[in-house]
Coordinates of C-alpha atoms and ligand atoms in Angstrom, one line a residue:
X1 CA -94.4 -23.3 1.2
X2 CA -93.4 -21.9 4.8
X3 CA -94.0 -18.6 5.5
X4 CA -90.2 -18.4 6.0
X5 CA -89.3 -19.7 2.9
X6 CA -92.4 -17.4 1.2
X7 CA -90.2 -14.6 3.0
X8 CA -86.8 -15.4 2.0
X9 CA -88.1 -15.5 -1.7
X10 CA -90.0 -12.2 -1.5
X11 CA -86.4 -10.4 -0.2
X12 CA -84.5 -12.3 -2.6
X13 CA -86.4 -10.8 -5.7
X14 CA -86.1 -7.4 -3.9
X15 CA -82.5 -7.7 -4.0
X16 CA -82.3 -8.9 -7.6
X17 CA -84.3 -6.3 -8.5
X18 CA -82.3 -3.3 -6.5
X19 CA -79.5 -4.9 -7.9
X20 CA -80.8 -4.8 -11.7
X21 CA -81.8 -0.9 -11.0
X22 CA -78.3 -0.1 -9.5
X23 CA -76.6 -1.9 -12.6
X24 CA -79.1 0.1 -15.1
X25 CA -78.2 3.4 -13.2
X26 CA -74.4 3.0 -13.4
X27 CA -75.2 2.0 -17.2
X28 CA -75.8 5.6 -17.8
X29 CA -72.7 7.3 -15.6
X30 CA -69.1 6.2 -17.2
X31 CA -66.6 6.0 -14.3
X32 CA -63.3 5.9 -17.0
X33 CA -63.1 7.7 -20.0
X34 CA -60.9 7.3 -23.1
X35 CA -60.1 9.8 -25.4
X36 CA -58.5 8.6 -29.0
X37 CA -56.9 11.4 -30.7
X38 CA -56.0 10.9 -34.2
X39 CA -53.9 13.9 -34.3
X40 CA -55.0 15.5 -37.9
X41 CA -56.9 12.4 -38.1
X42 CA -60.0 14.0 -40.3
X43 CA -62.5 12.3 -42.5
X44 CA -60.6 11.6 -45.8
X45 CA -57.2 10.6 -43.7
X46 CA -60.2 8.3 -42.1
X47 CA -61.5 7.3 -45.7
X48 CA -58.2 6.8 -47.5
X49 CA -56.5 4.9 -44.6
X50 CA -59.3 2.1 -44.5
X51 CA -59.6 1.6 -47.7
X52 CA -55.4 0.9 -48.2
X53 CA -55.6 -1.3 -45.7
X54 CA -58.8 -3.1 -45.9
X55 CA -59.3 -2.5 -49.6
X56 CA -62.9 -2.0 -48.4
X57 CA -65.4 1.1 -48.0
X58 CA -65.9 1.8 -44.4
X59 CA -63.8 -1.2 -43.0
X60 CA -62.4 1.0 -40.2
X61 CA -63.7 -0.2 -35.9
X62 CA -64.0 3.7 -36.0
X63 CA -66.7 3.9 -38.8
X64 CA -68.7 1.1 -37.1
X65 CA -69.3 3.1 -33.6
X66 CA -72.4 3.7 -32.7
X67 CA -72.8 7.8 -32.6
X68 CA -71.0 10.0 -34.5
X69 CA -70.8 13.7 -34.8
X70 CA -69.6 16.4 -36.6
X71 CA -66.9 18.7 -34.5
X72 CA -66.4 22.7 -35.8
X73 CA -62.4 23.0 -35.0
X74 CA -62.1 26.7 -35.8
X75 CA -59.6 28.2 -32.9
X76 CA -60.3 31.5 -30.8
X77 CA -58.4 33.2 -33.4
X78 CA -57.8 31.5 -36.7
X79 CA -60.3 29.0 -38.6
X80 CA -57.5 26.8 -39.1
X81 CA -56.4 25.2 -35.2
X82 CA -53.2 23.7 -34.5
X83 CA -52.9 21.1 -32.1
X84 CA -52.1 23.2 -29.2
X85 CA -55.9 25.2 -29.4
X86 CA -57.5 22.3 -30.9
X87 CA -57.0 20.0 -28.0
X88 CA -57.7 22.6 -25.2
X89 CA -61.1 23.3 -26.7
X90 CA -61.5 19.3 -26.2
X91 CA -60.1 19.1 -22.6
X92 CA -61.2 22.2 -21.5
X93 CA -64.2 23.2 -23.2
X94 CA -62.3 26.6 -24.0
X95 CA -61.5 28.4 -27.2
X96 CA -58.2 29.5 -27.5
X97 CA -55.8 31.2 -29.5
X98 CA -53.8 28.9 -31.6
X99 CA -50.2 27.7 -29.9
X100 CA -52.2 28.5 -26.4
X101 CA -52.1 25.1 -24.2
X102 CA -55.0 25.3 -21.6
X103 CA -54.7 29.2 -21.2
X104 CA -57.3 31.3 -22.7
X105 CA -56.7 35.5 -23.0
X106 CA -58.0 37.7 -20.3
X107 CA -59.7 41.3 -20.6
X108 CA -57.2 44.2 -20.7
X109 CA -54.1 42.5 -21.7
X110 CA -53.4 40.7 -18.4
X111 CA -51.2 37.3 -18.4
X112 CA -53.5 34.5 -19.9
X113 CA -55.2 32.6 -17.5
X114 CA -55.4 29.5 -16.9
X115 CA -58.3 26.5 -17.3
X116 CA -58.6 23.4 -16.0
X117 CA -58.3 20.5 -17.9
X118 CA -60.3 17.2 -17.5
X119 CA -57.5 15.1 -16.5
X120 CA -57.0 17.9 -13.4
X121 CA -61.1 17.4 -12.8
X122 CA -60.1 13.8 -13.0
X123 CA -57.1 14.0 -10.4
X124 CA -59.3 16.1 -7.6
X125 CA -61.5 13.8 -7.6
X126 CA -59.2 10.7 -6.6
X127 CA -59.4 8.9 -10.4
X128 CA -55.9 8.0 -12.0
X129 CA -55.1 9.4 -15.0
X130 CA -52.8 8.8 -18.2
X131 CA -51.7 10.1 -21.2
X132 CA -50.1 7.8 -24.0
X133 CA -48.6 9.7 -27.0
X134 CA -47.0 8.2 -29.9
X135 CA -44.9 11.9 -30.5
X136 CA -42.8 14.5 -27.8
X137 CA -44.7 14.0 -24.2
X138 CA -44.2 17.8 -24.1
X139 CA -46.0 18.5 -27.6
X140 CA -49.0 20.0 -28.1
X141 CA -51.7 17.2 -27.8
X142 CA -50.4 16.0 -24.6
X143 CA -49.3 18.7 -23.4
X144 CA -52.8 21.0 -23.3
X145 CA -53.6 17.8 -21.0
X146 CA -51.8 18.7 -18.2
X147 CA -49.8 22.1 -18.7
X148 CA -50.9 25.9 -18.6
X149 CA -48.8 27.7 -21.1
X150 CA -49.5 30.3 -23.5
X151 CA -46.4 28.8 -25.9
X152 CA -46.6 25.3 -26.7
X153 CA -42.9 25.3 -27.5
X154 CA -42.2 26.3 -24.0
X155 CA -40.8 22.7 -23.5
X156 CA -38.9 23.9 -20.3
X157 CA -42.2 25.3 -18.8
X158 CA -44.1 22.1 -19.9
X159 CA -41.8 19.9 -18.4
X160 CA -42.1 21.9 -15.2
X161 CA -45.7 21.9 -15.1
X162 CA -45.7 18.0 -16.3
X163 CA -44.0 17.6 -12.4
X164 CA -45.6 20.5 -10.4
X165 CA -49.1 20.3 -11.7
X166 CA -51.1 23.8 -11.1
X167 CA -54.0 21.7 -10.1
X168 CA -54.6 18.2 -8.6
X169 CA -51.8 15.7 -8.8
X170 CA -50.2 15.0 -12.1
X171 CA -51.3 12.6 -14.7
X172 CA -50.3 9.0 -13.5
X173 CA -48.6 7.3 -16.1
X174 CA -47.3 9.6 -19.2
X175 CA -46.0 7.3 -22.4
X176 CA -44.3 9.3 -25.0
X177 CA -41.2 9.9 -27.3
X178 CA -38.6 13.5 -26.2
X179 CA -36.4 11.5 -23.9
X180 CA -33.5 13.6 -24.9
X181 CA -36.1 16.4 -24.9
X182 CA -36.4 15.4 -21.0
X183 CA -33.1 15.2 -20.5
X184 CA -31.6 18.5 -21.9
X185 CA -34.4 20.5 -20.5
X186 CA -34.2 18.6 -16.6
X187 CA -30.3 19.5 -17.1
X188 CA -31.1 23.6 -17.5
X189 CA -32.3 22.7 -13.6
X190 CA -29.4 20.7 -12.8
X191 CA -31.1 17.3 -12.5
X192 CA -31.4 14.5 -14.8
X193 CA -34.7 13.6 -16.2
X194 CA -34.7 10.1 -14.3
X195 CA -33.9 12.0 -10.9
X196 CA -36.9 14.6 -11.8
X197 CA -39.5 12.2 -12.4
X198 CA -38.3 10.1 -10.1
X199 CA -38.2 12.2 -7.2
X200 CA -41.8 13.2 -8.3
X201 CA -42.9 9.7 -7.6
X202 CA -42.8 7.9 -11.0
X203 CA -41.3 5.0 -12.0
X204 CA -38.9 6.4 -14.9
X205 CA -37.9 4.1 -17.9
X206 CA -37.5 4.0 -21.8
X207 CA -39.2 0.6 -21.4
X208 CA -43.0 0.4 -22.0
X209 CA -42.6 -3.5 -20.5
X210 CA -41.8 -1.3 -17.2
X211 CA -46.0 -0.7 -17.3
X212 CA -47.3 -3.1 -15.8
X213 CA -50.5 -3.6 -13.7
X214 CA -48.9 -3.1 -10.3
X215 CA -47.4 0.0 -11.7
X216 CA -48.9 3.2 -9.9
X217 CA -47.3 6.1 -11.8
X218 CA -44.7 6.3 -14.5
X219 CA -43.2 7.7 -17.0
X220 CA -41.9 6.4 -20.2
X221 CA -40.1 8.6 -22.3
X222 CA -37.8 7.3 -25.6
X223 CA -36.7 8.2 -28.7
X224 CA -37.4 5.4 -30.8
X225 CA -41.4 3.9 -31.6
X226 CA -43.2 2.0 -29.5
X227 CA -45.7 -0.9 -29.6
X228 CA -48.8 0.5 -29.6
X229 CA -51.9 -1.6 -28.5
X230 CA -49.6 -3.6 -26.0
X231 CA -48.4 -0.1 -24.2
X232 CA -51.9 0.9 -24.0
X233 CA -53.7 -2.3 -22.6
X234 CA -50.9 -2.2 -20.2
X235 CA -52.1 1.4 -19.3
X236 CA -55.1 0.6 -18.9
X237 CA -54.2 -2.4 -16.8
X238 CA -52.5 0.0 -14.4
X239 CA -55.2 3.0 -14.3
X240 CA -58.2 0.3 -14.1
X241 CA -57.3 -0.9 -10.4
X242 CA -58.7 2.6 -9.2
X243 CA -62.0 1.8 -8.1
X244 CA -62.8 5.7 -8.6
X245 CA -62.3 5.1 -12.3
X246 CA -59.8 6.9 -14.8
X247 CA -59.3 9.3 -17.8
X248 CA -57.0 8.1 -20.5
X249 CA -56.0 10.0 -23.6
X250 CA -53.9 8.2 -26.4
X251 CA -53.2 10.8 -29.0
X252 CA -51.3 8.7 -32.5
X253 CA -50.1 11.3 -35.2
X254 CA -51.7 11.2 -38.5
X255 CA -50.5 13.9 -40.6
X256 CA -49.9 12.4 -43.5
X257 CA -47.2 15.4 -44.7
X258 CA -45.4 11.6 -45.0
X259 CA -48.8 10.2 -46.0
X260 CA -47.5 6.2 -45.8
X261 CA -46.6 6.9 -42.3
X262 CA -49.9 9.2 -41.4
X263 CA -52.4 6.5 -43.0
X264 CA -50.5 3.7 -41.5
X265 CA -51.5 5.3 -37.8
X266 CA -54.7 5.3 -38.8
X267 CA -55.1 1.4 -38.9
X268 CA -52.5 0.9 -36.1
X269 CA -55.3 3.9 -34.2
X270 CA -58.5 1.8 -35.4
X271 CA -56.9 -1.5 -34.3
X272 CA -55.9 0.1 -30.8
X273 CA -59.6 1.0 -30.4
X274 CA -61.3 -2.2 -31.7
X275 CA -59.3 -4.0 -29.0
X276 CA -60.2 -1.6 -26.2
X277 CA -63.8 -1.4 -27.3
X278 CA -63.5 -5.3 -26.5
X279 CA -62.0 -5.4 -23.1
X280 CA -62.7 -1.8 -21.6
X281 CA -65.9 -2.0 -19.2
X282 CA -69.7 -1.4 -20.0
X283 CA -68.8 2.1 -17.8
X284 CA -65.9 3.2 -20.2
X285 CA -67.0 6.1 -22.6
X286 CA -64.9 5.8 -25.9
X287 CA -64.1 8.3 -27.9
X288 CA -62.3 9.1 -31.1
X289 CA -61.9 12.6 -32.1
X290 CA -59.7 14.5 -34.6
X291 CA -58.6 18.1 -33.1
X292 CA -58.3 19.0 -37.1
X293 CA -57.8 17.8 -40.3
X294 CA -55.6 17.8 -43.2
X295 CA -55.2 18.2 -47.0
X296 CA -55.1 14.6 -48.2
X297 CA -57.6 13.3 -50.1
X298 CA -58.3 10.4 -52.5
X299 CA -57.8 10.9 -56.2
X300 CA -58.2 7.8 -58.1
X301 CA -58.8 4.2 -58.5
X302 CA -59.8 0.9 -59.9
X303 CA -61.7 -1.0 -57.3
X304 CA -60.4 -4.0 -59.1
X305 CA -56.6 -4.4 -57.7
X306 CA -55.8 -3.3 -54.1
X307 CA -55.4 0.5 -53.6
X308 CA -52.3 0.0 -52.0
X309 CA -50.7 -1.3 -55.4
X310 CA -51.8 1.8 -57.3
X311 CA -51.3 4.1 -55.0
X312 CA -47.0 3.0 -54.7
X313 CA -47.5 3.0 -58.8
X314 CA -48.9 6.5 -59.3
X315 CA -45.4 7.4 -57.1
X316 CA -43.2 5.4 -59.4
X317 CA -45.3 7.5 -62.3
X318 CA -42.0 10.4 -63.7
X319 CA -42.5 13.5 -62.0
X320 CA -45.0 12.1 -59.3
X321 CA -44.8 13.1 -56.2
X322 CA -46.3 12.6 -52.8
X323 CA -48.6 16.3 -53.6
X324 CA -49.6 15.4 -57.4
X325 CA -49.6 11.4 -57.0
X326 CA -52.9 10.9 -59.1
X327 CA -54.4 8.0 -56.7
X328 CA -54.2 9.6 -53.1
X329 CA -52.3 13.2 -53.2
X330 CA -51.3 15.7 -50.0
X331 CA -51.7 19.3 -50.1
X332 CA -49.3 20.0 -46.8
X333 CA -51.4 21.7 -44.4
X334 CA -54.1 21.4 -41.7
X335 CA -57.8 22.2 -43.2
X336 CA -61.0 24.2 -41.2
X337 CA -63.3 21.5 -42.4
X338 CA -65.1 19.8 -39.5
X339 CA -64.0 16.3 -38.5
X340 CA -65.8 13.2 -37.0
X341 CA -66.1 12.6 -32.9
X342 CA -66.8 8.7 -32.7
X343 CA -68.3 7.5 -29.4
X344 CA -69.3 4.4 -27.6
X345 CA -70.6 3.8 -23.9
X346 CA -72.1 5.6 -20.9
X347 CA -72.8 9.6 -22.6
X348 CA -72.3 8.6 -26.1
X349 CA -75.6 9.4 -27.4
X350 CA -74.6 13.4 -27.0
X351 CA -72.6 12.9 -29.7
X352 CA -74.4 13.7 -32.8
X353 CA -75.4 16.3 -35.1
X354 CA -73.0 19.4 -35.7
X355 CA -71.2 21.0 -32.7
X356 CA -68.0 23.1 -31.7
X357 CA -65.3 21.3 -30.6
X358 CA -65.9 22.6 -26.8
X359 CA -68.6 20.5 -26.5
X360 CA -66.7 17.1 -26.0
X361 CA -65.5 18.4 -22.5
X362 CA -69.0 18.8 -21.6
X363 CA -70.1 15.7 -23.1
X364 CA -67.3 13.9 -20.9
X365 CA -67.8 15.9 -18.2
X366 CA -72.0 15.1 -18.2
X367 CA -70.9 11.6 -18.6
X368 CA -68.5 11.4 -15.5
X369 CA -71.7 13.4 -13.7
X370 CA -69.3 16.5 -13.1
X371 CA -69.9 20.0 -13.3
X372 CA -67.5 22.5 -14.2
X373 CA -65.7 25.1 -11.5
X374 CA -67.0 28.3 -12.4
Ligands
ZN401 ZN1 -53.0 18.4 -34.3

């Protein structure tokens, strides 16, 4: 062998090697995060929805992810949250009071302040962003994303804020229901909803096949349902050209007050995730969280015949209803119990053991390598 050739070897295997420890450091640091909400999606919505579908004990993607922890969702000022307080503890590692988006109370009764969210972390610092709701863009969940507001049915304020963000740019692409929402409250300021969001810089439509991956920002807001797992890959088609990264929250409503609806979200959810688990990147922390749960819980049943046959019986039962049906009944309200946070990817291993629903910011934020403004 030539000394040459001796060289070129030696500074190959260098380079192989620098290469290896660069991949095995960016292993550890997620540069997109994914958020899952299953709003009211707690442990026995989790339980009874897998086993309808799948007529099997833990059959759910959800229940097969790797760490899993136990999130407290008491709010500042109740031990039952809402949505509103629930998901600003998640996004900005805040307590609050309940109906509070992304504000928490100040000493001496001054105006509520304000507290920035990890999608406005996310903006600063150049990654695209997106929030993909299957309810009202301006509801709760989505809403303590982006907005400041001590009344989460401010909808004119939210709408506002949605298009003159307090901090950082605005989230990228926003897919939700509330068109006519959009439109009557854009009116009160004498524009249309499409001339608002337009002249913001989105693309506006009530067409998710309007997402596509050259598609920068946009918003699509309807009435009617929408596709779910094709709307979200094409989300994350979009946000995943930045090179920066992205942070993506898709919140699907599983309060199961109609529990055929609420349980059915939970496979449509668990599907969503299953397929993202598959395609998102090595540097992609995953998580599914709950921001509370609810009062439904299995009852009853044979595992002989599918659950989903006794269950529609017990509701043809005289007298049944959806509260008293003997297989899987409802008692209609949120619950303080804790619910699960499922994670996969760079920063999962934080979750585990019992914690307060604050600490998911800090797990993302730790994740992404960030440290809070304080
Ligand atoms: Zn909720």
């Amino acid at each position: 062998m030539t000394s040459v050739s001796l060289r070129l070897r030696i500074a190959v295997a260098a380079l192989v090697l620098a290469i290896g420890a660069t991949a095995q450091a960016d292993a550890r640091q997620a540069r997109n995060v994914i958020i899952f909400l299953g709003d009211a999606g707690g442990l026995p919505t989790l339980n009874a929805g897998g086993i309808l579908a799948h007529n099997r004990p833990q059959s759910l993607f959800i229940q097969s992810m790797p760490n899993i922890g136990l999130s407290d969702t008491s709010s500042l000022d109740r031990w039952v949250t809402d949505s509103a307080a629930g998901m600003t503890a998640i996004v900005t590692g805040n307590k609050t009071n309940n109906g509070w988006l992304s504000v928490v109370p100040t000493a001496g009764g001054n105006a509520p302040a304000p507290v920035k969210t990890i999608f406005e972390y996310a903006g600063e610092r150049g990654l695209s962003t997106g929030v993909v709701t299957n309810m009202p863009i301006w509801d709760a969940t989505p809403a303590a994303c982006f907005a400041h507001v001590p009344a989460r049915s401010d909808k004119d304020m939210i709408f506002r804020q949605m298009l003159a963000p307090r901090y950082g740019k605005g989230v990228d692409i926003l897919v939700g229901k509330g068109r006519k929402d959009a439109d009557q409250s854009f009116a009160r300021q004498g524009l249309t909803a499409e001339r608002a969001f337009t002249g913001a810089g989105y693309r506006f439509s009530d067409d998710p096949g309007a997402l596509t991956r050259e598609t920068r920002r946009a918003a699509i807001l309807r009435d009617e349902d929408f596709a779910a797992l094709p709307t979200v890959e094409a989300a994350i088609s979009s946000l995943s050209r930045n090179r920066k990264g992205y942070m993506l929250m898709v919140e699907w409503d599983m309060h199961t007050d109609d529990p055929d609806k609420g349980l059915r979200h939970v496979v449509e959810m668990d599907d969503m995730i299953r397929r993202v688990s598959a395609i998102a990147g090595k540097d992609t922390l995953i998580l599914f969280v709950a921001d509370h749960s609810f009062g439904l819980r299995l009852h009853g049943g044979v595992r002989a015949t599918p659950l989903a046959d006794q269950y529609a019986a017990a509701a043809r039962q005289p007298g049944a209803t959806r509260e008293t049906n003997a297989v899987i009944g409802v008692e209609d309200s949120h619950t303080g119990e804790e619910v699960i946070a499922a994670a996969s990817g760079p920063g999962a291993e934080q979750v585990r053991g019992f914690f307060p629903n604050t600490r998911l910011f800090r797990i993302m934020m730790d994740a992404l390598g960030w440290k809070a403004d304080r």
